[in-house]
Amino acid sequence: MTETTLNLRLEDVLATCGPAAVAVSGGVDSMTLAYVAHLVLGRDVEMFHAVSPAVPPVATERVRRYADQEGWTLRVLNAGEFGDERYLLNPANRCFFCKSNLYGSLSSATDAQLLSGTNMDDLGDWRPGLQAAKDRDVRHPFVEAGLAKSDVRALARRHGLADLAELPSAPCLSSRVETGIRINADALRSIDRTESMLRDTLSPETARCRVRGNGIVIELDQNCLDRLDAMGRAGLIEEIRQIFDGQPAADVSFAPYQRGSTFLRETLNER
């Protein structure tokens, strides 16, 4: 299917959604959806961005910048997941409780149709948040139009959103904490500071700061790891220890990037 056809299908889907409210996290999917939804629906769409310790400040800055630049109606709120003990305990279905709080908060703030940036590729993964979306009758326009992740990136480029098209995947900061380790706001801030430092220092393709039961594991793409000599690693370890000063799990090691490596589904008592 051509990009033009997919774009037209998405616009047709969005035309049936107004008035709408887009949950905008700051990633390529939700940002691109918000952009196109605004083109199609104009004043009939509102953007909602939830802030919490799990959301990198750079994502919030991106959402605010685009809202100012494109004239979006934006409402920033706290979804309240950090007041939910079920979320803080960090079971493998943590995302269900996160999205339940998010969509519950949005439903309390608007009567508009809720929209998410879920794409076709997401349906092939185990995502408890999709059940929370179903519980709140959230629609997924990319899925309805048949767009996969690569199509979303192509759509962003089509609309001249090169900065969004090239954004790396960036799950919430809580995804860096191994399943079963309690979510802690201070640790999430340290994770964000560490990953920002790694990007500024090493310019890696991918960088993750994982908090595990046996310490902090820095996952980098293999090319970046190969460039790090013993002195470079020692310097980074010291800097990371300073960032996590006073917090547990101060042992630092390095490993090749592995998607979802802190997710331990087998430990879960699922919903």
Tab-separated table of C-alpha atoms in Angstrom:
chain	number	residue	atom	x	y	z
A	1	MET	CA	0.000	0.000	0.000
A	2	THR	CA	1.392	3.414	-0.984
A	3	GLU	CA	2.131	6.241	1.460
A	4	THR	CA	-0.554	8.332	-0.231
A	5	THR	CA	-3.153	5.617	0.273
A	6	LEU	CA	-2.209	5.122	3.925
A	7	ASN	CA	-2.332	8.862	4.530
A	8	LEU	CA	-5.782	9.121	2.974
A	9	ARG	CA	-7.003	6.151	4.998
A	10	LEU	CA	-5.735	7.758	8.194
A	11	GLU	CA	-7.430	11.044	7.338
A	12	ASP	CA	-10.679	9.172	6.647
A	13	VAL	CA	-10.460	7.466	10.045
A	14	LEU	CA	-9.717	10.723	11.843
A	15	ALA	CA	-12.645	12.424	10.139
A	16	THR	CA	-14.938	10.023	12.038
A	17	CYS	CA	-13.339	10.741	15.424
A	18	GLY	CA	-14.233	14.326	16.224
A	19	PRO	CA	-14.479	15.807	18.705
A	20	ALA	CA	-11.292	14.027	19.767
A	21	ALA	CA	-8.631	14.063	22.473
A	22	VAL	CA	-5.172	12.737	21.598
A	23	ALA	CA	-2.981	11.307	24.350
A	24	VAL	CA	0.435	12.744	23.396
A	25	SER	CA	3.466	11.203	25.092
A	26	GLY	CA	6.090	13.063	23.040
A	27	GLY	CA	7.184	10.092	20.925
A	28	VAL	CA	6.989	9.793	17.145
A	29	ASP	CA	3.675	7.914	17.104
A	30	SER	CA	1.549	10.162	19.289
A	31	MET	CA	3.184	13.349	18.000
A	32	THR	CA	2.558	12.410	14.371
A	33	LEU	CA	-1.018	11.432	15.184
A	34	ALA	CA	-1.568	14.765	16.937
A	35	TYR	CA	-0.155	16.653	13.957
A	36	VAL	CA	-2.371	14.914	11.387
A	37	ALA	CA	-5.415	14.981	13.663
A	38	HIS	CA	-5.028	18.743	13.958
A	39	LEU	CA	-4.838	19.061	10.180
A	40	VAL	CA	-8.033	17.017	9.757
A	41	LEU	CA	-10.091	18.105	12.760
A	42	GLY	CA	-8.812	21.592	13.521
A	43	ARG	CA	-10.532	22.966	16.615
A	44	ASP	CA	-12.345	19.663	17.045
A	45	VAL	CA	-9.254	18.040	18.557
A	46	GLU	CA	-7.446	18.673	21.817
A	47	MET	CA	-4.056	17.308	22.902
A	48	PHE	CA	-3.407	15.936	26.388
A	49	HIS	CA	0.065	15.354	27.798
A	50	ALA	CA	0.597	13.633	31.147
A	51	VAL	CA	3.632	14.590	33.210
A	52	SER	CA	5.179	12.393	35.889
A	53	PRO	CA	8.648	11.212	36.977
A	54	ALA	CA	8.345	8.472	34.312
A	55	VAL	CA	8.161	11.016	31.482
A	56	PRO	CA	11.509	12.485	30.354
A	57	PRO	CA	11.459	16.301	30.542
A	58	VAL	CA	12.708	16.435	26.944
A	59	ALA	CA	9.465	14.757	25.834
A	60	THR	CA	7.373	17.353	27.655
A	61	GLU	CA	9.460	20.136	26.111
A	62	ARG	CA	8.880	18.634	22.658
A	63	VAL	CA	5.114	18.487	23.152
A	64	ARG	CA	4.960	22.077	24.398
A	65	ARG	CA	7.141	23.296	21.519
A	66	TYR	CA	4.962	21.636	18.895
A	67	ALA	CA	1.793	22.899	20.554
A	68	ASP	CA	3.096	26.469	20.364
A	69	GLN	CA	4.426	25.997	16.840
A	70	GLU	CA	1.329	24.329	15.378
A	71	GLY	CA	-1.362	26.085	17.401
A	72	TRP	CA	-2.590	22.963	19.186
A	73	THR	CA	-4.932	23.193	22.122
A	74	LEU	CA	-2.833	21.469	24.791
A	75	ARG	CA	-3.742	20.435	28.304
A	76	VAL	CA	-1.002	19.140	30.582
A	77	LEU	CA	-2.038	17.012	33.533
A	78	ASN	CA	-0.783	14.533	36.099
A	79	ALA	CA	-2.413	11.169	35.413
A	80	GLY	CA	-1.768	10.065	38.994
A	81	GLU	CA	-0.109	6.693	38.459
A	82	PHE	CA	2.426	7.484	41.194
A	83	GLY	CA	-0.445	7.456	43.649
A	84	ASP	CA	-1.363	3.911	42.601
A	85	GLU	CA	0.389	1.271	44.692
A	86	ARG	CA	-0.324	-1.365	42.031
A	87	TYR	CA	1.769	0.620	39.557
A	88	LEU	CA	4.556	1.361	42.044
A	89	LEU	CA	4.983	-2.342	42.851
A	90	ASN	CA	6.097	-2.773	39.221
A	91	PRO	CA	4.480	-6.053	38.219
A	92	ALA	CA	4.868	-7.131	34.612
A	93	ASN	CA	1.446	-5.654	33.829
A	94	ARG	CA	2.517	-2.278	35.236
A	95	CYS	CA	1.496	-0.675	31.939
A	96	PHE	CA	-2.114	-1.684	32.557
A	97	PHE	CA	-2.199	0.393	35.731
A	98	CYS	CA	-0.309	3.252	34.061
A	99	LYS	CA	-2.752	3.447	31.144
A	100	SER	CA	-5.754	2.906	33.396
A	101	ASN	CA	-4.759	6.000	35.360
A	102	LEU	CA	-4.020	7.947	32.180
A	103	TYR	CA	-7.245	7.172	30.366
A	104	GLY	CA	-9.247	7.523	33.557
A	105	SER	CA	-7.833	11.017	34.047
A	106	LEU	CA	-8.514	11.951	30.428
A	107	SER	CA	-12.079	10.645	30.630
A	108	SER	CA	-12.610	12.845	33.689
A	109	ALA	CA	-11.237	15.868	31.844
A	110	THR	CA	-13.074	15.533	28.519
A	111	ASP	CA	-16.060	13.895	26.863
A	112	ALA	CA	-14.227	13.760	23.531
A	113	GLN	CA	-13.246	10.514	21.820
A	114	LEU	CA	-9.868	9.399	23.204
A	115	LEU	CA	-7.186	8.562	20.627
A	116	SER	CA	-3.833	6.829	21.053
A	117	GLY	CA	-0.779	6.490	18.821
A	118	THR	CA	-0.780	2.681	18.909
A	119	ASN	CA	0.301	1.244	15.541
A	120	MET	CA	0.028	-2.183	13.896
A	121	ASP	CA	3.421	-3.343	15.173
A	122	ASP	CA	2.285	-2.802	18.754
A	123	LEU	CA	-0.393	-5.459	18.320
A	124	GLY	CA	2.300	-8.128	17.912
A	125	ASP	CA	3.728	-7.421	21.358
A	126	TRP	CA	2.340	-8.129	24.831
A	127	ARG	CA	0.990	-4.739	25.884
A	128	PRO	CA	-1.282	-4.704	28.947
A	129	GLY	CA	-1.988	-1.036	28.300
A	130	LEU	CA	-4.113	-2.049	25.309
A	131	GLN	CA	-6.606	-3.668	27.675
A	132	ALA	CA	-6.815	-0.424	29.638
A	133	ALA	CA	-7.461	1.395	26.358
A	134	LYS	CA	-10.218	-1.072	25.474
A	135	ASP	CA	-11.806	-0.561	28.892
A	136	ARG	CA	-12.081	3.168	28.117
A	137	ASP	CA	-13.151	2.793	24.450
A	138	VAL	CA	-9.945	4.425	23.199
A	139	ARG	CA	-9.557	4.365	19.430
A	140	HIS	CA	-6.252	3.706	17.634
A	141	PRO	CA	-6.390	5.522	14.264
A	142	PHE	CA	-3.079	4.104	13.015
A	143	VAL	CA	-4.363	0.578	13.605
A	144	GLU	CA	-7.705	1.342	11.973
A	145	ALA	CA	-5.854	2.728	8.945
A	146	GLY	CA	-3.353	-0.166	8.875
A	147	LEU	CA	-0.163	1.815	9.624
A	148	ALA	CA	2.919	0.099	11.067
A	149	LYS	CA	5.801	1.922	12.781
A	150	SER	CA	7.703	2.397	9.538
A	151	ASP	CA	4.571	3.898	7.971
A	152	VAL	CA	4.242	6.360	10.840
A	153	ARG	CA	7.847	7.477	10.349
A	154	ALA	CA	7.247	7.813	6.603
A	155	LEU	CA	4.108	9.821	7.321
A	156	ALA	CA	6.079	12.160	9.590
A	157	ARG	CA	8.643	12.716	6.830
A	158	ARG	CA	5.819	13.296	4.317
A	159	HIS	CA	4.574	16.153	6.478
A	160	GLY	CA	8.048	17.634	6.879
A	161	LEU	CA	8.474	16.441	10.460
A	162	ALA	CA	12.009	15.142	10.049
A	163	ASP	CA	12.834	15.601	13.723
A	164	LEU	CA	9.935	13.338	14.696
A	165	ALA	CA	10.631	10.780	11.956
A	166	GLU	CA	14.134	10.195	13.299
A	167	LEU	CA	13.220	9.968	16.980
A	168	PRO	CA	14.433	6.694	18.496
A	169	SER	CA	11.938	4.519	20.324
A	170	ALA	CA	11.688	5.782	23.890
A	171	PRO	CA	9.459	3.837	26.277
A	172	CYS	CA	8.704	5.464	29.616
A	173	LEU	CA	11.496	5.620	32.181
A	174	SER	CA	9.798	3.014	34.381
A	175	SER	CA	10.502	0.461	31.655
A	176	ARG	CA	14.187	0.662	32.670
A	177	VAL	CA	13.419	-0.797	36.109
A	178	GLU	CA	13.468	-4.568	36.373
A	179	THR	CA	10.088	-6.169	36.970
A	180	GLY	CA	9.403	-6.512	40.694
A	181	ILE	CA	11.716	-3.671	41.781
A	182	ARG	CA	9.598	-0.863	43.203
A	183	ILE	CA	9.242	2.220	41.023
A	184	ASN	CA	10.967	5.178	42.662
A	185	ALA	CA	10.803	8.748	41.382
A	186	ASP	CA	14.394	9.565	42.392
A	187	ALA	CA	15.694	6.516	40.521
A	188	LEU	CA	13.768	7.523	37.392
A	189	ARG	CA	15.268	11.004	37.488
A	190	SER	CA	18.736	9.446	37.817
A	191	ILE	CA	18.014	7.130	34.893
A	192	ASP	CA	17.022	10.105	32.749
A	193	ARG	CA	20.120	12.085	33.787
A	194	THR	CA	22.342	9.093	33.015
A	195	GLU	CA	20.869	8.490	29.574
A	196	SER	CA	21.130	12.199	28.742
A	197	MET	CA	24.780	12.159	29.812
A	198	LEU	CA	25.469	9.075	27.689
A	199	ARG	CA	23.877	10.656	24.632
A	200	ASP	CA	25.877	13.864	25.093
A	201	THR	CA	29.144	12.021	25.787
A	202	LEU	CA	29.023	9.050	23.407
A	203	SER	CA	26.377	9.858	20.749
A	204	PRO	CA	25.196	6.229	20.753
A	205	GLU	CA	22.540	4.842	18.439
A	206	THR	CA	20.811	3.410	21.509
A	207	ALA	CA	21.383	3.926	25.226
A	208	ARG	CA	19.476	2.447	28.153
A	209	CYS	CA	20.213	2.761	31.855
A	210	ARG	CA	18.710	-0.358	33.455
A	211	VAL	CA	18.135	-0.739	37.172
A	212	ARG	CA	18.372	-4.436	38.051
A	213	GLY	CA	18.482	-6.419	41.248
A	214	ASN	CA	22.261	-6.821	40.908
A	215	GLY	CA	23.034	-3.208	40.010
A	216	ILE	CA	22.898	-0.691	37.191
A	217	VAL	CA	23.458	-2.013	33.675
A	218	ILE	CA	24.273	0.414	30.880
A	219	GLU	CA	23.124	-1.025	27.573
A	220	LEU	CA	24.596	0.478	24.411
A	221	ASP	CA	24.616	-0.467	20.756
A	222	GLN	CA	27.553	-2.711	19.886
A	223	ASN	CA	29.407	-0.073	17.849
A	224	CYS	CA	29.335	2.299	20.798
A	225	LEU	CA	30.500	-0.425	23.189
A	226	ASP	CA	33.393	-1.262	20.883
A	227	ARG	CA	34.581	2.356	21.026
A	228	LEU	CA	34.753	2.374	24.824
A	229	ASP	CA	38.171	1.565	26.239
A	230	ALA	CA	38.840	0.671	29.879
A	231	MET	CA	39.571	4.287	30.816
A	232	GLY	CA	36.378	5.492	29.176
A	233	ARG	CA	34.312	2.905	31.014
A	234	ALA	CA	35.921	3.763	34.345
A	235	GLY	CA	35.140	7.442	33.884
A	236	LEU	CA	31.521	6.747	32.975
A	237	ILE	CA	31.094	4.391	35.931
A	238	GLU	CA	32.262	7.071	38.326
A	239	GLU	CA	29.954	9.674	36.803
A	240	ILE	CA	26.979	7.303	36.936
A	241	ARG	CA	27.692	6.457	40.571
A	242	GLN	CA	27.648	10.148	41.369
A	243	ILE	CA	24.317	10.561	39.598
A	244	PHE	CA	22.845	7.685	41.650
A	245	ASP	CA	24.543	8.906	44.844
A	246	GLY	CA	22.642	7.790	47.936
A	247	GLN	CA	20.484	5.353	46.007
A	248	PRO	CA	20.723	1.539	45.953
A	249	ALA	CA	22.104	-0.509	43.062
A	250	ALA	CA	25.337	1.485	42.667
A	251	ASP	CA	27.298	-1.333	40.964
A	252	VAL	CA	27.621	-0.366	37.306
A	253	SER	CA	28.301	-2.660	34.334
A	254	PHE	CA	27.976	-2.490	30.548
A	255	ALA	CA	26.156	-4.767	28.101
A	256	PRO	CA	24.910	-4.763	24.500
A	257	TYR	CA	21.461	-3.233	24.088
A	258	GLN	CA	18.640	-5.740	24.360
A	259	ARG	CA	15.068	-4.595	23.907
A	260	GLY	CA	12.900	-5.045	26.994
A	261	SER	CA	15.655	-6.732	28.985
A	262	THR	CA	14.305	-5.598	32.376
A	263	PHE	CA	10.869	-7.045	31.638
A	264	LEU	CA	10.402	-10.354	33.471
A	265	ARG	CA	6.938	-11.519	32.571
A	266	GLU	CA	7.275	-14.855	34.306
A	267	THR	CA	7.336	-13.124	37.720
A	268	LEU	CA	3.871	-11.695	37.191
A	269	ASN	CA	0.616	-12.471	38.888
A	270	GLU	CA	-1.303	-11.056	35.952
A	271	ARG	CA	-4.556	-9.164	36.138
